[in-house]
Amino acid sequence: MASLLEMKEIFRSADAVCFDVDSTVIREEGIDELAKFCGVGDAVAEMTRRAMGGTVTFKAALTARLGLIRPSYEQVQKLISDNPPQLTPGIRELVSRLHQRGVQVFLVSGGFQSIVEHVALQLNIPTANVFANRLKFYFNGEYAGFDETQPTAESGGKGKVITHLKEQFHFKKVVMIGDGATDMEACPPGDCFIGFGGNVIRKQVKEKAKWYITHFDELLKELEER
């Protein structure tokens, strides 16, 4: 197991950095915002808490939550236009600095492709670097489920994405940054996990993560030291 000093060195020399999105890159949980927008906020927020705590499988929680929300294509688009995701302070500067250093930045999220791509656009991250869940709709725009073949649709999926990235791009060091259990379990195959508690603190992650931060400025400072 790497020490904190070794983890900081891995971060400073990483080829790629993967960020979780909900409650990490953005301040909200996208699925909770969609649930509120569709009038079932409280029930879905409780399911999200259980999923993020790692007490139920991610896929089971996602299926149950979407079964309650049943969002239409129109509702998803209206949510993005009326209530766009709010970037977490410091993330724009951090991603920009990583890009300047030639580091590849990826968004690896259990959230929804349409929302995550909107976030990627704001951060100058190519949509090809987005891994997220895809909602499915019927021709009339009604909810038709989600693409269960996406790796991010299940527990352990973020680790599968990192394995895929290492195989495709031959990255030597990949860092995962996020607030939840699904982020922490992606290392290994990720080389370093940085827990983020700037928007919400998950007790399990705070207790188990060797490197835990509450503001992205802490990572910017690490980059400036080299």
Short mmCIF file of C-alpha atoms in Angstrom, two decimals:
data_model
loop_
_atom_site.label_atom_id
_atom_site.label_comp_id
_atom_site.label_asym_id
_atom_site.label_seq_id
_atom_site.Cartn_x
_atom_site.Cartn_y
_atom_site.Cartn_z
CA MET A 1 0.00 0.00 0.00
CA ALA A 2 1.33 3.40 -1.01
CA SER A 3 2.07 5.98 1.66
CA LEU A 4 0.61 9.49 1.44
CA LEU A 5 3.93 10.81 0.12
CA GLU A 6 3.98 8.13 -2.57
CA MET A 7 0.38 8.91 -3.50
CA LYS A 8 1.23 12.59 -3.91
CA GLU A 9 4.09 11.65 -6.21
CA ILE A 10 1.76 9.44 -8.25
CA PHE A 11 -0.67 12.36 -8.60
CA ARG A 12 2.07 14.76 -9.68
CA SER A 13 3.36 12.33 -12.32
CA ALA A 14 0.05 10.83 -13.48
CA ASP A 15 -0.67 10.32 -17.18
CA ALA A 16 -4.42 10.47 -16.56
CA VAL A 17 -6.79 11.74 -13.88
CA CYS A 18 -10.35 10.42 -13.65
CA PHE A 19 -12.96 12.46 -11.81
CA ASP A 20 -16.29 11.34 -10.47
CA VAL A 21 -18.90 13.97 -11.35
CA ASP A 22 -21.85 14.12 -8.92
CA SER A 23 -20.85 15.79 -5.62
CA THR A 24 -17.25 16.00 -6.89
CA VAL A 25 -16.90 17.96 -10.14
CA ILE A 26 -20.38 19.40 -9.61
CA ARG A 27 -22.00 20.34 -6.33
CA GLU A 28 -25.15 18.27 -6.76
CA GLU A 29 -26.12 14.64 -7.25
CA GLY A 30 -27.53 14.70 -10.77
CA ILE A 31 -30.01 11.91 -10.16
CA ASP A 32 -31.36 13.67 -7.06
CA GLU A 33 -31.80 16.90 -9.01
CA LEU A 34 -33.64 15.01 -11.75
CA ALA A 35 -35.83 13.34 -9.11
CA LYS A 36 -36.71 16.71 -7.54
CA PHE A 37 -37.48 18.08 -10.98
CA CYS A 38 -39.82 15.12 -11.59
CA GLY A 39 -41.49 15.39 -8.14
CA VAL A 40 -40.02 12.34 -6.37
CA GLY A 41 -37.02 13.98 -4.69
CA ASP A 42 -37.23 12.68 -1.11
CA ALA A 43 -37.66 9.00 -1.94
CA VAL A 44 -34.82 9.02 -4.44
CA ALA A 45 -32.42 10.98 -2.19
CA GLU A 46 -32.73 8.24 0.45
CA MET A 47 -31.89 5.59 -2.16
CA THR A 48 -28.85 7.63 -3.25
CA ARG A 49 -27.58 7.82 0.33
CA ARG A 50 -27.75 4.03 0.62
CA ALA A 51 -26.05 3.51 -2.75
CA MET A 52 -23.20 5.94 -1.97
CA GLY A 53 -22.64 4.31 1.39
CA GLY A 54 -22.04 1.03 -0.37
CA THR A 55 -24.86 -0.90 1.36
CA VAL A 56 -26.67 -1.84 -1.89
CA THR A 57 -25.26 -2.57 -5.35
CA PHE A 58 -25.04 0.44 -7.60
CA LYS A 59 -27.03 -1.20 -10.40
CA ALA A 60 -29.87 -2.19 -8.06
CA ALA A 61 -30.04 1.34 -6.66
CA LEU A 62 -29.90 2.91 -10.14
CA THR A 63 -32.68 0.64 -11.43
CA ALA A 64 -34.90 1.38 -8.42
CA ARG A 65 -34.32 5.14 -8.54
CA LEU A 66 -34.96 5.44 -12.26
CA GLY A 67 -38.04 3.25 -11.87
CA LEU A 68 -39.41 5.87 -9.50
CA ILE A 69 -38.37 8.90 -11.55
CA ARG A 70 -39.16 7.63 -15.08
CA PRO A 71 -37.81 10.84 -16.64
CA SER A 72 -38.86 11.77 -20.17
CA TYR A 73 -36.37 13.05 -22.74
CA GLU A 74 -38.02 16.48 -22.50
CA GLN A 75 -37.67 16.58 -18.70
CA VAL A 76 -33.93 15.75 -18.87
CA GLN A 77 -33.30 18.49 -21.44
CA LYS A 78 -35.38 21.00 -19.45
CA LEU A 79 -33.46 20.18 -16.25
CA ILE A 80 -30.15 20.94 -18.00
CA SER A 81 -31.42 24.22 -19.46
CA ASP A 82 -33.36 25.45 -16.38
CA ASN A 83 -31.05 24.13 -13.63
CA PRO A 84 -27.59 23.59 -15.15
CA PRO A 85 -25.10 21.68 -12.97
CA GLN A 86 -23.04 23.94 -10.67
CA LEU A 87 -19.29 23.39 -10.92
CA THR A 88 -17.46 22.84 -7.62
CA PRO A 89 -15.12 25.77 -6.77
CA GLY A 90 -11.58 25.14 -7.99
CA ILE A 91 -12.38 22.36 -10.47
CA ARG A 92 -12.09 24.57 -13.55
CA GLU A 93 -8.62 25.74 -12.51
CA LEU A 94 -7.48 22.22 -11.61
CA VAL A 95 -8.61 20.67 -14.91
CA SER A 96 -7.05 23.55 -16.83
CA ARG A 97 -3.73 23.04 -14.99
CA LEU A 98 -3.79 19.30 -15.65
CA HIS A 99 -4.42 19.96 -19.34
CA GLN A 100 -1.48 22.40 -19.41
CA ARG A 101 0.74 19.62 -18.05
CA GLY A 102 -0.41 17.25 -20.81
CA VAL A 103 -2.45 15.08 -18.43
CA GLN A 104 -5.52 13.39 -19.92
CA VAL A 105 -8.66 14.15 -17.90
CA PHE A 106 -11.68 11.84 -17.87
CA LEU A 107 -15.13 12.10 -16.30
CA VAL A 108 -16.18 8.68 -15.01
CA SER A 109 -19.67 8.88 -13.59
CA GLY A 110 -22.62 6.80 -12.49
CA GLY A 111 -24.69 9.81 -13.60
CA PHE A 112 -26.20 10.45 -16.99
CA GLN A 113 -24.36 11.02 -20.25
CA SER A 114 -26.40 14.08 -21.30
CA ILE A 115 -25.73 15.89 -18.00
CA VAL A 116 -22.07 14.82 -17.77
CA GLU A 117 -21.38 15.91 -21.37
CA HIS A 118 -22.76 19.35 -20.48
CA VAL A 119 -20.24 19.49 -17.61
CA ALA A 120 -17.41 18.26 -19.86
CA LEU A 121 -18.11 21.07 -22.31
CA GLN A 122 -17.65 23.66 -19.56
CA LEU A 123 -14.28 22.14 -18.61
CA ASN A 124 -12.95 21.69 -22.17
CA ILE A 125 -12.95 17.91 -21.72
CA PRO A 126 -13.66 16.04 -24.97
CA THR A 127 -16.90 14.05 -24.97
CA ALA A 128 -14.82 11.00 -25.93
CA ASN A 129 -13.36 11.26 -22.39
CA VAL A 130 -16.81 10.90 -20.78
CA PHE A 131 -17.92 7.56 -19.35
CA ALA A 132 -21.43 7.70 -17.91
CA ASN A 133 -24.82 6.01 -18.02
CA ARG A 134 -27.10 6.43 -21.00
CA LEU A 135 -30.82 6.86 -20.53
CA LYS A 136 -33.07 5.24 -23.14
CA PHE A 137 -36.28 6.76 -24.49
CA TYR A 138 -39.11 5.61 -26.72
CA PHE A 139 -39.81 7.48 -29.95
CA ASN A 140 -42.37 9.64 -28.14
CA GLY A 141 -39.73 10.69 -25.58
CA GLU A 142 -41.01 8.56 -22.68
CA TYR A 143 -38.52 6.81 -20.40
CA ALA A 144 -37.52 3.37 -21.70
CA GLY A 145 -34.83 2.35 -19.18
CA PHE A 146 -31.07 2.73 -19.28
CA ASP A 147 -28.22 1.07 -21.16
CA GLU A 148 -27.23 -1.77 -18.83
CA THR A 149 -24.17 -2.60 -20.94
CA GLN A 150 -22.33 0.56 -19.83
CA PRO A 151 -19.60 -0.32 -17.27
CA THR A 152 -20.65 2.62 -15.07
CA ALA A 153 -24.10 1.02 -14.61
CA GLU A 154 -22.79 -1.44 -12.03
CA SER A 155 -20.63 -1.71 -8.95
CA GLY A 156 -16.99 -2.05 -9.97
CA GLY A 157 -17.72 -0.31 -13.25
CA LYS A 158 -15.35 2.60 -12.68
CA GLY A 159 -12.50 0.16 -12.20
CA LYS A 160 -13.43 -1.47 -15.51
CA VAL A 161 -13.23 1.94 -17.20
CA ILE A 162 -9.74 2.53 -15.74
CA THR A 163 -8.61 -0.92 -16.91
CA HIS A 164 -9.93 -0.09 -20.39
CA LEU A 165 -8.10 3.27 -20.41
CA LYS A 166 -4.82 1.63 -19.37
CA GLU A 167 -5.16 -0.97 -22.12
CA GLN A 168 -6.17 1.54 -24.79
CA PHE A 169 -3.75 4.37 -24.03
CA HIS A 170 -1.00 2.49 -22.15
CA PHE A 171 -1.25 4.87 -19.19
CA LYS A 172 1.26 4.05 -16.45
CA LYS A 173 -0.38 6.01 -13.62
CA VAL A 174 -4.09 6.72 -13.36
CA VAL A 175 -5.58 8.66 -10.45
CA MET A 176 -9.26 8.46 -9.40
CA ILE A 177 -10.84 11.37 -7.50
CA GLY A 178 -14.32 11.18 -6.02
CA ASP A 179 -16.61 11.29 -3.02
CA GLY A 180 -18.17 7.84 -3.00
CA ALA A 181 -17.65 4.12 -2.46
CA THR A 182 -17.76 3.39 -6.20
CA ASP A 183 -14.79 5.76 -6.69
CA MET A 184 -12.72 4.27 -3.90
CA GLU A 185 -13.22 0.71 -5.17
CA ALA A 186 -11.74 1.72 -8.57
CA CYS A 187 -8.23 1.63 -7.03
CA PRO A 188 -6.87 -0.83 -7.96
CA PRO A 189 -6.80 -0.91 -10.97
CA GLY A 190 -6.35 2.85 -10.46
CA ASP A 191 -2.96 3.68 -8.97
CA CYS A 192 -4.15 6.27 -6.45
CA PHE A 193 -7.52 7.24 -4.96
CA ILE A 194 -8.11 10.75 -3.62
CA GLY A 195 -11.26 11.12 -1.54
CA PHE A 196 -13.14 14.39 -1.99
CA GLY A 197 -15.36 15.86 0.72
CA GLY A 198 -15.89 19.41 -0.53
CA ASN A 199 -19.61 18.98 -1.22
CA VAL A 200 -20.64 16.03 0.91
CA ILE A 201 -18.71 13.83 3.33
CA ARG A 202 -19.28 10.09 3.06
CA LYS A 203 -18.17 8.62 6.39
CA GLN A 204 -16.90 5.36 4.90
CA VAL A 205 -14.75 7.17 2.33
CA LYS A 206 -13.35 9.69 4.80
CA GLU A 207 -12.34 6.91 7.19
CA LYS A 208 -10.75 4.63 4.59
CA ALA A 209 -9.14 7.03 2.10
CA LYS A 210 -5.43 7.62 2.80
CA TRP A 211 -5.61 10.95 1.01
CA TYR A 212 -8.75 12.98 1.69
CA ILE A 213 -9.27 16.57 0.61
CA THR A 214 -12.07 19.11 0.95
CA HIS A 215 -11.00 21.65 -1.68
CA PHE A 216 -9.41 21.32 -5.11
CA ASP A 217 -6.91 24.04 -4.19
CA GLU A 218 -5.10 21.33 -2.21
CA LEU A 219 -4.40 19.47 -5.45
CA LEU A 220 -3.46 22.64 -7.32
CA LYS A 221 -0.83 23.31 -4.66
CA GLU A 222 0.59 19.81 -5.10
CA LEU A 223 1.03 20.48 -8.82
CA GLU A 224 2.77 23.78 -8.17
CA GLU A 225 5.38 22.07 -6.02
CA ARG A 226 6.97 20.45 -9.02
#
